[in-house]
Amino acid sequence: MSAGFAFVPWNEGLVKPHLFVLLTFNPRIMAHTSTLYHPSISPPVDQIGVEERCARFQTRSIKNETKTEMLKLALSMIDLTTLEGKDSEGKVKQLCYKAMHPHDILPGIPQVAAVCVYPTLVRTARKALKGSNVKVAAVATAFPSGLAPLKVKLDDTRFAVEEGADEIDMVISRGKFLQGEYNFVFDEIAAVKEACGKAHLKVILETGELSTLDNVRRASDLAIYAGADFIKTSTGKIQPAATMPVTLVMLQAIRDYYYETGIMIGMKPAGGIANSKLALHYLVMVKETLGAEWLNPDWFRFGASKLANDILMQLVKQQTGVYQSLNYFSND
Amino acid sequence: MAVKSKTPATEPKIVSNGNGSAKATEPRIAVWKTYKIYIGGAFPRTESGRYYPITLSNGNVVNVCLSSRKDFRNAMTVAREAAHKWASKSALIRGQILYRMAEMLETRGAQFREELQWMGMTEAQARTEVEQAVDRLIYYAGWADKYQQVFSSVNPVASSHFNFSALEPTGVVAVVAPEESPLLGLVSVIAPVLAGGNSCVVLASESRALSAVTLAEVLSTSDLPGGVVNMLTGNLKELLPHIGGHMDLNAFYLHTSDAAHIKTAGELAALNVKRLITESQTNWSSPDAQSPYRILDFCETKTTWHPIGI
């Protein structure tokens, strides 16, 4: 990070000492002073290098026993998600049941990590999940566009927390970010973090709208410095959603921040991870980029709806030896 | 396939004349086709990277994909997606596409005759095989929008119901093609499955796989949506447990005379009670080699009780 600091010309009247402070002390302590993020602290991303590295993650040979354990781990990391306009209490209850009982016929499989719903359905989910360890995550801050005044976003957040959400998934203002208004985005995240109280904050970068990996890296750094507990790729409403290169860049941001401060940040790729094989590639990537400490639901999540059934089908395939059909798994 | 069947493949013999260009008098190096499998409208190699050799009558040896269970699994996934697409097309369009396949096969006749001769047929046999294969497609193209009327029924019932039975496609069918008849036999088993509105994953004749791959090229240029027919080449014994046991497969059309294979298939088919149809037909020129009842084998009958007079 200091290398980036040295090479960037400063002619925008920005206050250098602040950045010095940023790089010297734990920036989270400074979270409410202005000008806390400048893109120069984010190193440029070598796109070709990232793509090649991602291709390498997909060549690992994974033996059967390991595969079974990885599939179970991946299942336990899923944020089972339903984010549709037509969501109803019934649908959420069904999803919550699925979260607690993924496939009862199969012994020894874990529950998923969380159920992710809109704020108005948090209470339903909370009630349905009572007594289990499954968390309730709510998307807030005018999800998925994020185009609302800050006051509305904060109210949205507080409402979700009051209703019982353990985790808040917020969206950043991509328009402002792309216009270079980093301080605006930074302050917004910091304000939402404050509104979250005890709830964990996941910051959705919506990488499908950020155009370049450089932007992804910048948004990751910005979100981390502004107080994110987790950074998340996408809303699932925009294509492309989570991809391996984008996730790798975000993992690298988390790694660099960890080296700098010793603070761990979680990662959640969301959208587009529909099959087990891809999920296993992601786990390999996390292991080889961040290390084994991140390989649990506290630090890594999959935002997905179809992935759970595919993992279950693979687990049953492992057990029975025959390829499975979706007809025999709950449809939700 | 610009090369005549009797011309052996030439070894590359490029002689440098010192300034980097080859001598113009050297014979041209033949370009041989790679026989790949056909999944989802594309021609990938087997994911396993394995091949098996087939020695041809012209002395050439071709390497054909030895498909793995994962190739079959991948083909099943795309066949499932394509099944809805194909079934939702009108019967008329399905018939027209089958007719188009016949047209494409006819125009590629010379290529098929040549390949059949490489695989051991005489010129006359090859000619008959291709012509009958074209005719068979036309036969099922005609039946595609007629079998429903023949086999559907209005049923007399004792209650005040209008009771009728109509046919629906079974879904995804795995077809193990006949070993001896590499084109006519293959077409004869695929065409009724397609006419019935099903998608299929086909395991071609192991020892005579060439025309199956070339037929896949015909299919891919016949307006047949990708994934409706998927063509694998490989070994039946290896793939049988995976085909027979696949829980997402609706029917299994198995051509073999091996009693052990039939027994295994029957046991595995019971897992999800898929339809199992076994046959050991060898003479595909016989009159019973084509029949609308062969379409019926891959249809489900839906009977509706509609209340009347209430």
Coordinates of C-alpha atoms in Angstrom, one line a residue, chain B:
Chain B
M1 CA -12.7 -35.5 -45.9
A2 CA -11.1 -34.5 -49.1
V3 CA -8.9 -37.6 -49.2
K4 CA -10.0 -40.7 -51.1
S5 CA -10.4 -43.7 -49.1
K6 CA -7.6 -45.6 -50.7
T7 CA -5.0 -42.9 -50.2
P8 CA -3.1 -43.6 -47.0
A9 CA -2.3 -40.6 -44.8
T10 CA 0.9 -39.0 -45.9
E11 CA 3.7 -38.3 -43.4
P12 CA 4.7 -34.6 -43.3
K13 CA 7.6 -34.3 -45.6
I14 CA 8.4 -30.6 -45.9
V15 CA 11.8 -30.0 -47.3
S16 CA 13.3 -26.6 -46.6
N17 CA 14.8 -24.9 -49.6
G18 CA 16.9 -22.7 -47.4
N19 CA 14.7 -19.6 -47.5
G20 CA 12.0 -20.8 -45.2
S21 CA 9.4 -21.9 -47.7
A22 CA 8.5 -25.5 -48.5
K23 CA 9.1 -27.0 -52.0
A24 CA 6.0 -26.7 -54.1
T25 CA 6.4 -30.2 -55.5
E26 CA 5.9 -32.0 -52.1
P27 CA 2.5 -33.7 -51.7
R28 CA -0.1 -31.9 -49.7
I29 CA -0.5 -33.1 -46.1
A30 CA -3.9 -34.5 -45.5
V31 CA -6.0 -32.9 -42.8
W32 CA -7.9 -35.5 -40.8
K33 CA -10.9 -34.8 -38.8
T34 CA -10.8 -35.1 -35.0
Y35 CA -13.8 -37.2 -33.9
K36 CA -15.2 -35.4 -30.9
I37 CA -18.3 -35.9 -28.9
Y38 CA -21.4 -33.8 -29.1
I39 CA -22.9 -32.2 -26.0
G40 CA -25.3 -29.3 -25.8
G41 CA -24.8 -28.4 -29.5
A42 CA -21.0 -28.1 -29.1
F43 CA -18.3 -30.6 -30.0
P44 CA -16.0 -30.9 -26.9
R45 CA -13.4 -33.6 -26.3
T46 CA -14.1 -36.0 -23.5
E47 CA -13.4 -34.3 -20.2
S48 CA -11.4 -37.4 -19.2
G49 CA -8.8 -36.9 -22.0
R50 CA -9.1 -40.6 -22.9
Y51 CA -9.2 -42.0 -26.3
Y52 CA -9.5 -45.4 -28.0
P53 CA -8.3 -46.3 -31.4
I54 CA -10.4 -47.6 -34.3
T55 CA -8.5 -49.1 -37.2
L56 CA -10.0 -48.3 -40.6
S57 CA -10.0 -50.4 -43.7
N58 CA -7.8 -47.7 -45.4
G59 CA -5.1 -48.4 -42.9
N60 CA -5.7 -45.3 -40.9
V61 CA -6.2 -45.4 -37.2
V62 CA -8.5 -42.8 -35.7
N63 CA -8.6 -41.9 -32.0
V64 CA -12.2 -41.6 -30.7
C65 CA -13.2 -40.1 -27.4
L66 CA -13.6 -42.7 -24.6
S67 CA -16.3 -40.8 -22.8
S68 CA -16.4 -40.9 -19.0
R69 CA -19.3 -40.9 -16.6
K70 CA -18.8 -37.2 -16.2
D71 CA -19.3 -36.6 -19.9
F72 CA -22.6 -38.6 -19.5
R73 CA -23.5 -36.5 -16.4
N74 CA -22.8 -33.2 -18.3
A75 CA -24.8 -34.5 -21.3
M76 CA -27.7 -35.4 -18.9
T77 CA -27.8 -31.9 -17.5
V78 CA -28.1 -30.2 -20.9
A79 CA -30.5 -32.8 -22.1
R80 CA -32.7 -32.1 -19.2
E81 CA -32.7 -28.3 -20.0
A82 CA -33.3 -29.1 -23.7
A83 CA -36.2 -31.5 -23.0
H84 CA -38.6 -28.7 -22.1
K85 CA -37.5 -26.7 -25.2
W86 CA -38.1 -29.6 -27.5
A87 CA -41.3 -30.8 -26.0
S88 CA -42.8 -27.3 -26.1
K89 CA -42.2 -27.0 -29.9
S90 CA -45.3 -27.9 -31.9
A91 CA -45.5 -31.4 -33.3
L92 CA -45.5 -29.9 -36.8
I93 CA -42.2 -28.1 -36.2
R94 CA -40.6 -31.3 -34.7
G95 CA -41.6 -33.1 -37.9
Q96 CA -40.1 -30.4 -40.0
I97 CA -36.9 -30.5 -38.1
L98 CA -36.7 -34.3 -38.6
Y99 CA -37.3 -33.7 -42.3
R100 CA -34.5 -31.2 -42.3
M101 CA -32.2 -33.7 -40.7
A102 CA -33.0 -36.1 -43.6
E103 CA -32.2 -33.4 -46.1
M104 CA -28.9 -32.7 -44.5
L105 CA -28.0 -36.4 -44.3
E106 CA -28.9 -36.8 -48.0
T107 CA -26.6 -33.9 -49.0
R108 CA -23.7 -35.4 -47.0
G109 CA -24.3 -38.9 -48.5
A110 CA -20.9 -39.2 -50.1
Q111 CA -19.1 -38.5 -46.8
F112 CA -21.2 -41.1 -45.0
R113 CA -20.7 -43.7 -47.7
E114 CA -17.0 -43.2 -47.5
E115 CA -16.9 -43.5 -43.7
L116 CA -19.0 -46.6 -43.7
Q117 CA -16.6 -48.2 -46.2
W118 CA -13.7 -47.3 -44.0
M119 CA -15.5 -49.1 -41.2
G120 CA -15.8 -52.3 -43.3
M121 CA -18.9 -52.0 -45.5
T122 CA -18.9 -52.7 -49.2
E123 CA -19.8 -49.8 -51.5
A124 CA -23.3 -51.3 -52.1
Q125 CA -23.9 -51.9 -48.4
A126 CA -22.9 -48.3 -47.6
R127 CA -25.2 -46.9 -50.3
T128 CA -28.1 -48.8 -48.9
E129 CA -27.3 -47.9 -45.3
V130 CA -27.3 -44.2 -46.1
E131 CA -30.4 -44.2 -48.3
Q132 CA -32.4 -46.2 -45.8
A133 CA -31.2 -43.9 -43.0
V134 CA -32.5 -40.9 -44.9
D135 CA -35.8 -42.6 -45.6
R136 CA -36.2 -43.6 -42.0
L137 CA -35.9 -39.9 -40.9
I138 CA -38.6 -39.0 -43.4
Y139 CA -40.8 -41.8 -42.1
Y140 CA -40.6 -40.5 -38.5
A141 CA -40.9 -36.8 -39.7
G142 CA -44.2 -37.8 -41.2
W143 CA -45.4 -39.5 -38.0
A144 CA -44.3 -36.6 -35.7
D145 CA -47.6 -34.8 -35.9
K146 CA -49.8 -37.9 -36.5
Y147 CA -49.1 -40.5 -33.8
Q148 CA -50.9 -38.4 -31.2
Q149 CA -54.2 -38.7 -33.1
V150 CA -53.7 -42.5 -33.6
F151 CA -52.8 -43.3 -30.0
S152 CA -54.9 -40.8 -28.1
S153 CA -58.4 -41.7 -27.2
V154 CA -61.7 -40.7 -25.7
N155 CA -62.6 -43.3 -23.1
P156 CA -66.1 -44.5 -22.2
V157 CA -66.6 -44.2 -18.4
A158 CA -69.5 -45.0 -16.2
S159 CA -69.6 -41.7 -14.4
S160 CA -70.5 -38.3 -15.7
H161 CA -67.1 -37.5 -16.9
F162 CA -65.6 -36.6 -20.2
N163 CA -62.6 -38.9 -20.1
F164 CA -59.7 -38.7 -22.5
S165 CA -56.1 -39.9 -22.8
A166 CA -53.4 -37.9 -24.5
L167 CA -49.7 -38.6 -25.0
E168 CA -46.8 -36.6 -23.5
P169 CA -43.1 -37.1 -24.0
T170 CA -41.4 -39.2 -21.4
G171 CA -38.5 -36.7 -20.9
V172 CA -34.8 -37.5 -21.2
V173 CA -34.0 -40.9 -22.8
A174 CA -30.6 -42.6 -22.8
V175 CA -30.0 -44.5 -26.0
V176 CA -27.4 -47.2 -26.4
A177 CA -27.2 -47.5 -30.1
P178 CA -26.8 -50.8 -32.0
E179 CA -23.3 -52.0 -32.4
E180 CA -23.5 -53.4 -35.9
S181 CA -25.4 -50.8 -37.9
P182 CA -23.5 -47.6 -37.3
L183 CA -25.8 -45.2 -39.3
L184 CA -29.2 -46.9 -40.1
G185 CA -29.4 -48.5 -36.7
L186 CA -28.4 -45.2 -35.0
V187 CA -31.0 -43.2 -36.9
S188 CA -33.6 -45.9 -36.3
V189 CA -33.3 -45.6 -32.6
I190 CA -32.9 -41.8 -32.3
A191 CA -35.7 -40.8 -34.7
P192 CA -38.7 -42.3 -32.7
V193 CA -37.3 -40.8 -29.5
L194 CA -37.2 -37.3 -31.1
A195 CA -40.5 -37.7 -32.8
G196 CA -42.0 -38.3 -29.4
G197 CA -40.7 -35.0 -28.1
N198 CA -38.0 -36.4 -25.9
S199 CA -34.3 -35.3 -25.6
C200 CA -31.7 -38.0 -25.5
V201 CA -28.1 -38.9 -24.6
V202 CA -26.8 -41.4 -27.1
L203 CA -23.9 -43.8 -26.7
A204 CA -22.8 -44.7 -30.2
S205 CA -21.5 -48.0 -31.5
E206 CA -18.2 -48.5 -29.9
S207 CA -16.4 -50.2 -32.8
R208 CA -18.0 -48.2 -35.5
A209 CA -18.3 -44.7 -34.0
L210 CA -17.3 -42.6 -36.9
S211 CA -20.7 -42.1 -38.5
A212 CA -22.3 -41.3 -35.2
V213 CA -19.9 -38.3 -34.8
T214 CA -20.6 -37.2 -38.4
L215 CA -24.3 -37.6 -37.8
A216 CA -23.9 -35.2 -34.9
E217 CA -22.6 -32.7 -37.4
V218 CA -25.7 -33.2 -39.4
L219 CA -27.9 -32.7 -36.4
S220 CA -26.1 -29.5 -35.4
T221 CA -27.0 -28.0 -38.8
S222 CA -30.6 -29.1 -38.9
D223 CA -32.3 -26.5 -36.6
L224 CA -32.4 -29.1 -33.9
P225 CA -31.9 -27.1 -30.6
G226 CA -28.6 -27.8 -28.9
G227 CA -28.8 -30.5 -26.2
V228 CA -31.8 -32.3 -27.7
V229 CA -29.4 -35.0 -29.0
N230 CA -26.1 -35.5 -27.3
M231 CA -23.7 -38.0 -28.8
L232 CA -21.1 -39.9 -26.8
T233 CA -18.6 -42.4 -27.9
G234 CA -17.2 -44.9 -25.5
N235 CA -17.5 -48.2 -23.8
L236 CA -20.9 -49.6 -22.7
K237 CA -19.7 -51.8 -19.9
E238 CA -18.0 -48.8 -18.3
L239 CA -20.9 -46.4 -18.6
L240 CA -23.8 -48.8 -18.1
P241 CA -23.9 -48.5 -14.2
H242 CA -23.9 -44.7 -14.5
I243 CA -26.6 -44.6 -17.2
G244 CA -28.8 -47.2 -15.6
G245 CA -28.6 -45.6 -12.2
H246 CA -29.0 -41.9 -13.1
M247 CA -31.9 -40.7 -11.1
D248 CA -32.7 -37.9 -13.5
L249 CA -33.1 -40.2 -16.5
N250 CA -36.7 -41.0 -17.5
A251 CA -36.1 -43.9 -19.9
F252 CA -33.3 -46.1 -21.0
Y253 CA -33.3 -47.6 -24.5
L254 CA -30.7 -50.3 -24.5
H255 CA -29.5 -52.2 -27.6
T256 CA -27.6 -55.2 -26.6
S257 CA -27.9 -59.0 -26.6
D258 CA -25.8 -59.3 -23.5
A259 CA -28.0 -60.8 -20.8
A260 CA -25.7 -59.6 -18.0
H261 CA -26.0 -56.0 -19.3
I262 CA -29.8 -56.2 -19.5
K263 CA -29.9 -57.6 -15.9
T264 CA -27.7 -54.8 -14.5
A265 CA -29.7 -52.2 -16.4
G266 CA -33.0 -53.6 -15.0
E267 CA -31.8 -53.6 -11.5
L268 CA -30.5 -50.0 -11.7
A269 CA -33.5 -48.8 -13.6
A270 CA -35.6 -49.8 -10.6
L271 CA -34.0 -47.0 -8.5
N272 CA -36.2 -44.3 -10.0
V273 CA -38.5 -46.7 -11.9
K274 CA -37.3 -45.4 -15.2
R275 CA -38.6 -47.0 -18.3
L276 CA -36.2 -49.7 -19.6
I277 CA -36.6 -50.8 -23.2
T278 CA -34.2 -53.4 -24.4
E279 CA -33.8 -54.7 -27.9
S280 CA -31.4 -56.8 -29.9
Q281 CA -32.6 -56.0 -33.4
T282 CA -29.9 -56.6 -35.9
N283 CA -31.7 -56.2 -39.2
W284 CA -32.6 -52.6 -39.5
S285 CA -33.8 -53.1 -43.1
S286 CA -36.6 -55.4 -42.0
P287 CA -40.2 -54.0 -42.0
D288 CA -40.6 -54.0 -38.3
A289 CA -37.5 -51.8 -37.8
Q290 CA -39.8 -48.8 -38.2
S291 CA -43.1 -48.4 -36.6
P292 CA -45.2 -45.7 -34.8
Y293 CA -45.3 -48.1 -31.8
R294 CA -41.6 -47.3 -31.4
I295 CA -42.6 -43.7 -30.7
L296 CA -45.2 -44.9 -28.2
D297 CA -42.4 -46.6 -26.2
F298 CA -41.2 -43.1 -25.2
C299 CA -44.5 -41.4 -24.5
E300 CA -46.5 -41.2 -21.3
T301 CA -50.3 -41.4 -21.4
K302 CA -52.1 -38.7 -19.4
T303 CA -55.7 -39.4 -18.8
T304 CA -58.0 -36.5 -17.8
W305 CA -61.4 -36.9 -16.0
H306 CA -63.4 -33.8 -16.9
P307 CA -66.7 -33.5 -15.0
I308 CA -69.8 -33.0 -17.2
G309 CA -73.4 -32.4 -16.6
I310 CA -73.1 -30.7 -13.2

